[in-house]
CSV table of C-alpha atoms in Angstrom, one decimal:
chain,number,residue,atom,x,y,z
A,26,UNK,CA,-19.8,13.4,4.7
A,27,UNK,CA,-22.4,15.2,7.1
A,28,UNK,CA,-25.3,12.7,5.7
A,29,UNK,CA,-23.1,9.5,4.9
A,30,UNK,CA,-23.3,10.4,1.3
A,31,UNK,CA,-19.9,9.0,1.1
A,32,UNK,CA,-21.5,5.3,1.6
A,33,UNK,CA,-18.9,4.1,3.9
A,34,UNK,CA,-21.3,3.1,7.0
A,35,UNK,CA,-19.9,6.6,9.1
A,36,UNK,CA,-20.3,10.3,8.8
A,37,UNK,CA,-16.3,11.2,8.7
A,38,UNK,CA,-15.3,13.2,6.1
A,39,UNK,CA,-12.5,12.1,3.2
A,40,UNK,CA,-9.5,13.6,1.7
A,41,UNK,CA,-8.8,10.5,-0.4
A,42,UNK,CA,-10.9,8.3,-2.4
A,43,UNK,CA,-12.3,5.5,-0.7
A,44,UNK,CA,-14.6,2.3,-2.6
A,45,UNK,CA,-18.2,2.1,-2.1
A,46,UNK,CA,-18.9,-1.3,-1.2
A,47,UNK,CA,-19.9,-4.0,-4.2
A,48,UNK,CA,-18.2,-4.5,-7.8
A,49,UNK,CA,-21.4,-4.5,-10.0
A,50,UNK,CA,-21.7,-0.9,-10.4
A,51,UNK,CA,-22.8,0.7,-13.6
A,52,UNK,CA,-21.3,3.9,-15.5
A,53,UNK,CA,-23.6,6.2,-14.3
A,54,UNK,CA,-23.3,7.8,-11.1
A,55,UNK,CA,-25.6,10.8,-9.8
A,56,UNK,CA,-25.7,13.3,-6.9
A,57,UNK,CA,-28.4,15.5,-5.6
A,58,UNK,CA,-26.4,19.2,-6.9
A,59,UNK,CA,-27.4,21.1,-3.4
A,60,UNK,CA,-26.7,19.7,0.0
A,61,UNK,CA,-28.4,17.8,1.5
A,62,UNK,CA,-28.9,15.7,-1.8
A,63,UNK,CA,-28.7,12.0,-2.1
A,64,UNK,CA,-26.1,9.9,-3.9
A,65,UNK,CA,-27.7,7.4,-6.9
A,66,UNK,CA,-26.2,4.7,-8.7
A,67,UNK,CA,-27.8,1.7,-10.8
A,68,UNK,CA,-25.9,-2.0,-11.1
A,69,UNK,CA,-25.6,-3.7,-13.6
A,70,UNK,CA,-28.5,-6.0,-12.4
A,71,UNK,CA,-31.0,-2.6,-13.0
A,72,UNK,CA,-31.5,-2.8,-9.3
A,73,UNK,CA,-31.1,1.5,-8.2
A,74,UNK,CA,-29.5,1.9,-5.3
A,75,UNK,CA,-29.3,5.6,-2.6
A,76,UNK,CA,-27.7,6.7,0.5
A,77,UNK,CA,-27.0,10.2,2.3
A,78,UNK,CA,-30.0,12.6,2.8
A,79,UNK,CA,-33.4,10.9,3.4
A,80,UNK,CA,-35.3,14.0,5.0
A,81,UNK,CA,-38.1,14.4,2.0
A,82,UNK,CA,-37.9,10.4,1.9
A,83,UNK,CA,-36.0,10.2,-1.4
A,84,UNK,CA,-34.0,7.3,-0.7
A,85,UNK,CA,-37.2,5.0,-1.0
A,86,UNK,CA,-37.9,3.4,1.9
A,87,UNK,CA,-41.5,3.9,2.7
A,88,UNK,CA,-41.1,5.1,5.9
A,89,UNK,CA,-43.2,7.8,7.9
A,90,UNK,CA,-41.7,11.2,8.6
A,91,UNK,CA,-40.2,10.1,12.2
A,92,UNK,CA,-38.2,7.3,10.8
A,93,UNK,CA,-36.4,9.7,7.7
A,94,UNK,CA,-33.4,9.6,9.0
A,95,UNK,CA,-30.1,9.6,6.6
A,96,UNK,CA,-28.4,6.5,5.7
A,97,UNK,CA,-24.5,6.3,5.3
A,98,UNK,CA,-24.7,3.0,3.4
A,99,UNK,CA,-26.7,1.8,0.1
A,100,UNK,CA,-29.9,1.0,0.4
A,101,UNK,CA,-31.6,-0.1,-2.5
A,102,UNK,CA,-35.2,1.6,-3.9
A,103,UNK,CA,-37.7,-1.0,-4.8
A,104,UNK,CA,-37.6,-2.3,-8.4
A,105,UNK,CA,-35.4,-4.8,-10.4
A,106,UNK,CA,-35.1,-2.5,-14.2
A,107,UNK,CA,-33.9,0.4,-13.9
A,108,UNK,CA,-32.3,2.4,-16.3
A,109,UNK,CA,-29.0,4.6,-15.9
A,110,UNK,CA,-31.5,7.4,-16.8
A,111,UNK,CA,-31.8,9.0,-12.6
A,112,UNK,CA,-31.0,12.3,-11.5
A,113,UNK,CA,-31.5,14.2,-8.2
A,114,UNK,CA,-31.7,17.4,-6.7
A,115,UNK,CA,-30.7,18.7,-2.9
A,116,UNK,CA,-31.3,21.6,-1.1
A,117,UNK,CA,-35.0,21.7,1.0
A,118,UNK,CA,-36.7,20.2,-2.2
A,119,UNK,CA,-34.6,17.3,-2.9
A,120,UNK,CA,-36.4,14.9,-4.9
A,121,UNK,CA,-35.1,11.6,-7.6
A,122,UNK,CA,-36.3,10.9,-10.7
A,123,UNK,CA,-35.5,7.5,-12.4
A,124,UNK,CA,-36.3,6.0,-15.5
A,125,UNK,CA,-37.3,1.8,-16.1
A,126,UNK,CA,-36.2,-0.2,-18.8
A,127,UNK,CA,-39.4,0.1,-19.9
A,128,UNK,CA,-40.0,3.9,-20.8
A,129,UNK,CA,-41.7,4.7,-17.2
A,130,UNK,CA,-40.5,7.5,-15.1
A,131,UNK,CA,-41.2,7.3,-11.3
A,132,UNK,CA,-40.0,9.9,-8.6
A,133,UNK,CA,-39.6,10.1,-4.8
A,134,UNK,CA,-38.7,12.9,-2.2
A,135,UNK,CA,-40.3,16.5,-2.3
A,136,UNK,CA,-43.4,17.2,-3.9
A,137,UNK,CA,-44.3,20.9,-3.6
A,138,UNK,CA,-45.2,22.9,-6.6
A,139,UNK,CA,-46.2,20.2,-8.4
A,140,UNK,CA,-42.3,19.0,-9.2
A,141,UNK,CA,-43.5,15.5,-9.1
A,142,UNK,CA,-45.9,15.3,-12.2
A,143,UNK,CA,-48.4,13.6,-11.1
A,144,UNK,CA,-51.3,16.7,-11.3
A,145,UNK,CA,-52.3,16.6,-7.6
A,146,UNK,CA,-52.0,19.1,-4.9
A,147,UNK,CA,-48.9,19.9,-3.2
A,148,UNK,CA,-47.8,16.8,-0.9
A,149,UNK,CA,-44.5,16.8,1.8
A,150,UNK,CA,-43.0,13.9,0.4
A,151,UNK,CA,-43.2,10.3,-1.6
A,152,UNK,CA,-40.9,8.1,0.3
A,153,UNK,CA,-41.7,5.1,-2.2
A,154,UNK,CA,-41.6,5.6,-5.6
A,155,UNK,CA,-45.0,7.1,-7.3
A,156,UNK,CA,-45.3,6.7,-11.3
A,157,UNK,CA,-45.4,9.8,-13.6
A,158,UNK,CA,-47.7,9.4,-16.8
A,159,UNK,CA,-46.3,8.1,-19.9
A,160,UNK,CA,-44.2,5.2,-21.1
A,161,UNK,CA,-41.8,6.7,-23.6
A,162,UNK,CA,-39.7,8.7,-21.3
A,163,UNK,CA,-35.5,8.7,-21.9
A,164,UNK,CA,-34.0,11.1,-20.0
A,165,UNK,CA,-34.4,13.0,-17.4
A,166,UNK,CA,-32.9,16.1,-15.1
A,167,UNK,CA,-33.8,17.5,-11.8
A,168,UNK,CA,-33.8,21.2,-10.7
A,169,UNK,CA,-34.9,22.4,-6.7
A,170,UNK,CA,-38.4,22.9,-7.9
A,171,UNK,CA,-38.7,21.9,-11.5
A,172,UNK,CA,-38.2,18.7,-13.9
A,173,UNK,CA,-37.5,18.9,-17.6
A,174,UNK,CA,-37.5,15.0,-19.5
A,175,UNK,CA,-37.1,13.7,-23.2
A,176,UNK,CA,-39.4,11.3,-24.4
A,177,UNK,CA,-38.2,8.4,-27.6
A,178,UNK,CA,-39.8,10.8,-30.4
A,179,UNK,CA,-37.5,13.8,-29.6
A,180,UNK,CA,-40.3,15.9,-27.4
A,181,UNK,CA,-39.2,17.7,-24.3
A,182,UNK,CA,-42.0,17.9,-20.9
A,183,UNK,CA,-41.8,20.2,-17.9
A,184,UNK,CA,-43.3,20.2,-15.0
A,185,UNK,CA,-43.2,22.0,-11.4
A,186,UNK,CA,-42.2,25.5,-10.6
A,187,UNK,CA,-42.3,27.8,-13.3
A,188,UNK,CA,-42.0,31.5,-11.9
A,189,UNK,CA,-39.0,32.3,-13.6
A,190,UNK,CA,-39.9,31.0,-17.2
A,191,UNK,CA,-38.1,27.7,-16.9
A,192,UNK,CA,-41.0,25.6,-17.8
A,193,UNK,CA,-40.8,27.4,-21.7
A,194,UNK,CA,-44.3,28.2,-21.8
A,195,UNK,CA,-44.6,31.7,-22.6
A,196,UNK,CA,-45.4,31.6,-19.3
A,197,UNK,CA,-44.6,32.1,-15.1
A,198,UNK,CA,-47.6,29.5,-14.3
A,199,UNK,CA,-46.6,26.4,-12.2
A,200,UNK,CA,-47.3,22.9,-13.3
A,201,UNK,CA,-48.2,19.6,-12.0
A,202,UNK,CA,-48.8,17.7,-14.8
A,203,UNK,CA,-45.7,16.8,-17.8
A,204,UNK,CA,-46.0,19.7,-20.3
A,205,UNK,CA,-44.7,19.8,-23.9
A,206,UNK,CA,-42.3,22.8,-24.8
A,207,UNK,CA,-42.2,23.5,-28.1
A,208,UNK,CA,-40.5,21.2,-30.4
A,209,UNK,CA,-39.9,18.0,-31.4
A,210,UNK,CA,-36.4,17.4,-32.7
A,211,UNK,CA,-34.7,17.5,-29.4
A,212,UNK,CA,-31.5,15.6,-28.2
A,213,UNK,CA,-32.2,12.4,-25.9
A,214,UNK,CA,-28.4,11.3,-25.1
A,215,UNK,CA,-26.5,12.4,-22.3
A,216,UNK,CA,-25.5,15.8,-21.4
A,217,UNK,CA,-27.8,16.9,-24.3
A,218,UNK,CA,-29.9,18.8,-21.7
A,219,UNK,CA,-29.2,20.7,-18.7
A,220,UNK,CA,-31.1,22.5,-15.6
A,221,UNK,CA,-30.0,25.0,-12.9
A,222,UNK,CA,-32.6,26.3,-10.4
A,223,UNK,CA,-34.4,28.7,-12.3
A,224,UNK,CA,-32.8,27.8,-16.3
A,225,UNK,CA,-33.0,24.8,-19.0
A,226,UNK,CA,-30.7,24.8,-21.4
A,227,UNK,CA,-31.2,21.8,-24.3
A,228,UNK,CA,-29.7,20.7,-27.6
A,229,UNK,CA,-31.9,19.9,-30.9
A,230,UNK,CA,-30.1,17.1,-32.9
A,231,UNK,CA,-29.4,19.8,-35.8
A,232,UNK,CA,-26.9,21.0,-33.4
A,233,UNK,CA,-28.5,24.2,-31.8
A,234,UNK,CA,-28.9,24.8,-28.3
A,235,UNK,CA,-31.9,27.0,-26.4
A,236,UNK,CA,-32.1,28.4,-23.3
A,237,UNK,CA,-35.2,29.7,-21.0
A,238,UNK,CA,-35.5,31.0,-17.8
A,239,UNK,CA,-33.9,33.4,-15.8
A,240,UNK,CA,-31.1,35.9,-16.9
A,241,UNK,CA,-29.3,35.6,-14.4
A,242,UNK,CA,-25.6,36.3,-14.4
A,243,UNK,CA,-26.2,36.1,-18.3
A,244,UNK,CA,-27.0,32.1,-18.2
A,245,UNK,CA,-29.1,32.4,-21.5
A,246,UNK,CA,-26.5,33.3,-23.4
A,247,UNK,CA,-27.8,36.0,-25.5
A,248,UNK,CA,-25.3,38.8,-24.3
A,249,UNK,CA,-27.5,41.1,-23.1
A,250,UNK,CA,-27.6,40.4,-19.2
A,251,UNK,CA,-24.8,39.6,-17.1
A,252,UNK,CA,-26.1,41.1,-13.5
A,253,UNK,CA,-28.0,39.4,-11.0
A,254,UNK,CA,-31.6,39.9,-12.5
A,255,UNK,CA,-33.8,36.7,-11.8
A,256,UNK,CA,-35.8,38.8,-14.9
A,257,UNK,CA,-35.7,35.9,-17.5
A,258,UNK,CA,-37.1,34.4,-20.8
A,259,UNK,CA,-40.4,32.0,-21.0
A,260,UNK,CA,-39.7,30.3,-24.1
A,261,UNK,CA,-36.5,28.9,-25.3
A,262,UNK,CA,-34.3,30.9,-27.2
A,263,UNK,CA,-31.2,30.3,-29.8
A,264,UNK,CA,-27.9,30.4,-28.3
A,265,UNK,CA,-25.4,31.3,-31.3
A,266,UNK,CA,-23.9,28.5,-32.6
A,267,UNK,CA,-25.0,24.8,-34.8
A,268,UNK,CA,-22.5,22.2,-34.1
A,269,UNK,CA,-23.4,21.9,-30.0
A,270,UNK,CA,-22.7,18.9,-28.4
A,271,UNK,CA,-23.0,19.0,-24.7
A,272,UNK,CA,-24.1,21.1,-22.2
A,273,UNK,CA,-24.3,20.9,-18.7
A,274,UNK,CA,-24.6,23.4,-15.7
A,275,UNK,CA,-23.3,24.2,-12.1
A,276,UNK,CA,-24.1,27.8,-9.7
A,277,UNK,CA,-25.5,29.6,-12.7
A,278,UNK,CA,-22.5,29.0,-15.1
A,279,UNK,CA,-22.9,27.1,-18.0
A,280,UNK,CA,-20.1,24.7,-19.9
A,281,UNK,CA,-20.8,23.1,-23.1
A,282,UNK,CA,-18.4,21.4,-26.2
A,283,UNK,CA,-18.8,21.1,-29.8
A,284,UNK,CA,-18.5,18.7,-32.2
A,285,UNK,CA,-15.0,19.9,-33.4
A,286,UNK,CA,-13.7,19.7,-29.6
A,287,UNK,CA,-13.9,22.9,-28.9
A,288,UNK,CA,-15.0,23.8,-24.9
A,289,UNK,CA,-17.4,26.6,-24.0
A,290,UNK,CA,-18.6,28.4,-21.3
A,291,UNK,CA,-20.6,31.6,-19.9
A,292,UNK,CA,-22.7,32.6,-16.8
A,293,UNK,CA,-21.8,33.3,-13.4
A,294,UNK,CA,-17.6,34.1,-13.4
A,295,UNK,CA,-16.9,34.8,-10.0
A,296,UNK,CA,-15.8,30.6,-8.5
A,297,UNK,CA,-13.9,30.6,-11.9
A,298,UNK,CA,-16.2,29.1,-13.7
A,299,UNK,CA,-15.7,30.0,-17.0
A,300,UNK,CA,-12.3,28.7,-16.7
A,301,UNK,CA,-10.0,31.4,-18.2
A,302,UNK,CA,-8.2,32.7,-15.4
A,303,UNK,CA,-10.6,34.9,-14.7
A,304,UNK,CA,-13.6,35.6,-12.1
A,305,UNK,CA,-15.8,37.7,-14.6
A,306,UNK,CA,-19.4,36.9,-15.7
A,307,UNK,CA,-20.1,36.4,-19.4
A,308,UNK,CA,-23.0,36.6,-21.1
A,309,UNK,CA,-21.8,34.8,-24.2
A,310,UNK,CA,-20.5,31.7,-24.9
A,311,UNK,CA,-16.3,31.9,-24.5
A,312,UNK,CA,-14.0,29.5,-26.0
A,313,UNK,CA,-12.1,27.7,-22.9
A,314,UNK,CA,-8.3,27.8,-24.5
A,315,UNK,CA,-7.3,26.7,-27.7
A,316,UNK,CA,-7.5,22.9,-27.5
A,317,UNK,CA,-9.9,20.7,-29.9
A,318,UNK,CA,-9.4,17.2,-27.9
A,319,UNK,CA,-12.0,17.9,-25.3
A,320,UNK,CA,-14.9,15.0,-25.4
A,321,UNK,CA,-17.1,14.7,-22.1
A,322,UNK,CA,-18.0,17.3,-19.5
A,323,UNK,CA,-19.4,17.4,-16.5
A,324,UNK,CA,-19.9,19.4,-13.1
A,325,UNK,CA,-21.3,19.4,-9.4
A,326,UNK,CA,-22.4,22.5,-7.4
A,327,UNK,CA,-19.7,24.7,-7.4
A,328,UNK,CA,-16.9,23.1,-10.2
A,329,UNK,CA,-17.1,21.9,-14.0
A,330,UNK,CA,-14.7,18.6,-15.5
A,331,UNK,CA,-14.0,17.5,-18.8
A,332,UNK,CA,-11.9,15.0,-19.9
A,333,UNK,CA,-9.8,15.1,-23.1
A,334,UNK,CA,-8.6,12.7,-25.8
A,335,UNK,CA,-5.7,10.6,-25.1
């Protein structure tokens, strides 16, 4: 609880759970995956609301660099309709994304390799929130340097650091502006779309799910590279498989479920992350057990959940 990011008005640290104050919290609940990365939640009013980190200005609150101090309680970043579409990354380039009622996507925090979309030259920070183009945007997720989004029609955008591939444009060229990648029957729901620091990984609605960027630790899934190249792929490519679900990602490992159930994952082995009693890499996609009664996943930095049917 170093930056308050436990919203309890202190920086001591917990063992137990403890509430955040207020009992008109919404479902959706985000973290920024690195430390120092904010905490993000929406009520049920649509107002957004951040605490922990504040040293790129992501929480919001138009202040000048001297006054970005963290903030160990909710404060709440300016508007009245947000969506439960907001996601954030840590680390030295922490940065928040949201999404309005209304289709808009706006961003605060680190700006730097043109992460924030908004096709001008590299800037510190935006400590209030600045307005991406477009008005058809539904969901969003944010990388260290990079941000991939879905738009209503089923087209995918990228846009900020694209060295490693991740922006899947055939490409290692940054970008500042929203980009199209290929496509335009992907997913928009949650956990239909995933991004590490140098990967996306996204589902189509026929069921398939693509990866680009780096190789590392064998995160695209194509069993050919399980070692520590950052040597990776600049347009998306076909994991094996048509019945995906959901996917989501945490330290290079990937987890995903089917539509019969069925848990998956592959990637970077050694924090037992591929959960079968093991510390070993894999470079494919390897079935978690034997149970069929797994239905939502999720995972932080270091550690993938899922919860099954009761």
């Amino acid at each position: 609880n170093t930056y308050g990011q436990l919203g309890q008005n202190d920086i001591v640290s917990r063992s137990s759970p403890v509430q955040i104050p207020g009992t008109t919290w919404s479902a959706n609940v985000r973290i920024g995956e690195a430390l120092p990365g904010p905490t993000l939640a929406v009520k049920t009013d649509g107002t957004l609301w951040a605490w922990g980190s504040n040293f790129r200005g992501q929480l919001g609150q138009n202040q000048a660099p001297a006054q970005l101090t963290a903030v160990s309680s909710p404060v709440q970043i300016p508007g009245t309709n947000w969506s439960t579409n907001a996601d954030a990354a840590g680390g030295n380039s922490t940065r928040v994304m949201a999404i309005k009622a209304d289709g808009t996507l706006w961003g605060l925090g680190y700006g730097g390799y043109g992460s924030m979309g908004l096709n001008l030259p590299d800037a510190a920070y935006y400590s209030s929130p600045v307005q991406i183009p477009g008005t058809t945007w539904s969901n969003i997720a944010v990388s260290d340097y990079f941000t991939v989004a879905t738009k209503t029609d089923g087209t995918l955008w990228a846009w900020g650091y694209g060295s490693y591939g991740s922006l899947g444009q055939n490409n290692l060229t940054n970008r500042s502006s929203p980009i199209q990648i290929p496509g335009t029957t992907w997913s928009t729901g949650e956990n239909k779309m995933t991004i590490s620091s140098t990967n996306t990984l996204a589902i189509k609605t026929d069921g398939t799910l693509w990866a680009w960027g780096s190789r590392y630790m064998g995160l695209l899934g194509q069993n050919s590279d399980g070692s520590y190249s950052l040597g990776g792929v600049s347009s998306p490519v076909q994991i094996p498989g048509t019945t995906w679900n959901q996917i989501v990602t945490q330290n290079y490992t990937a987890l995903a479920s089917k539509t019969d159930g069925t848990l998956w994952a592959w990637g970077y082995g050694d924090n037992g992350g591929i959960g079968n009693d093991s510390i070993v890499s894999r470079s494919s996609p390897t079935q978690i057990g034997t149970d069929t009664d797994w239905t939502k996943i999720g995972s932080n930095h270091y550690a993938s959940y899922a919860t099954k049917r009761v």
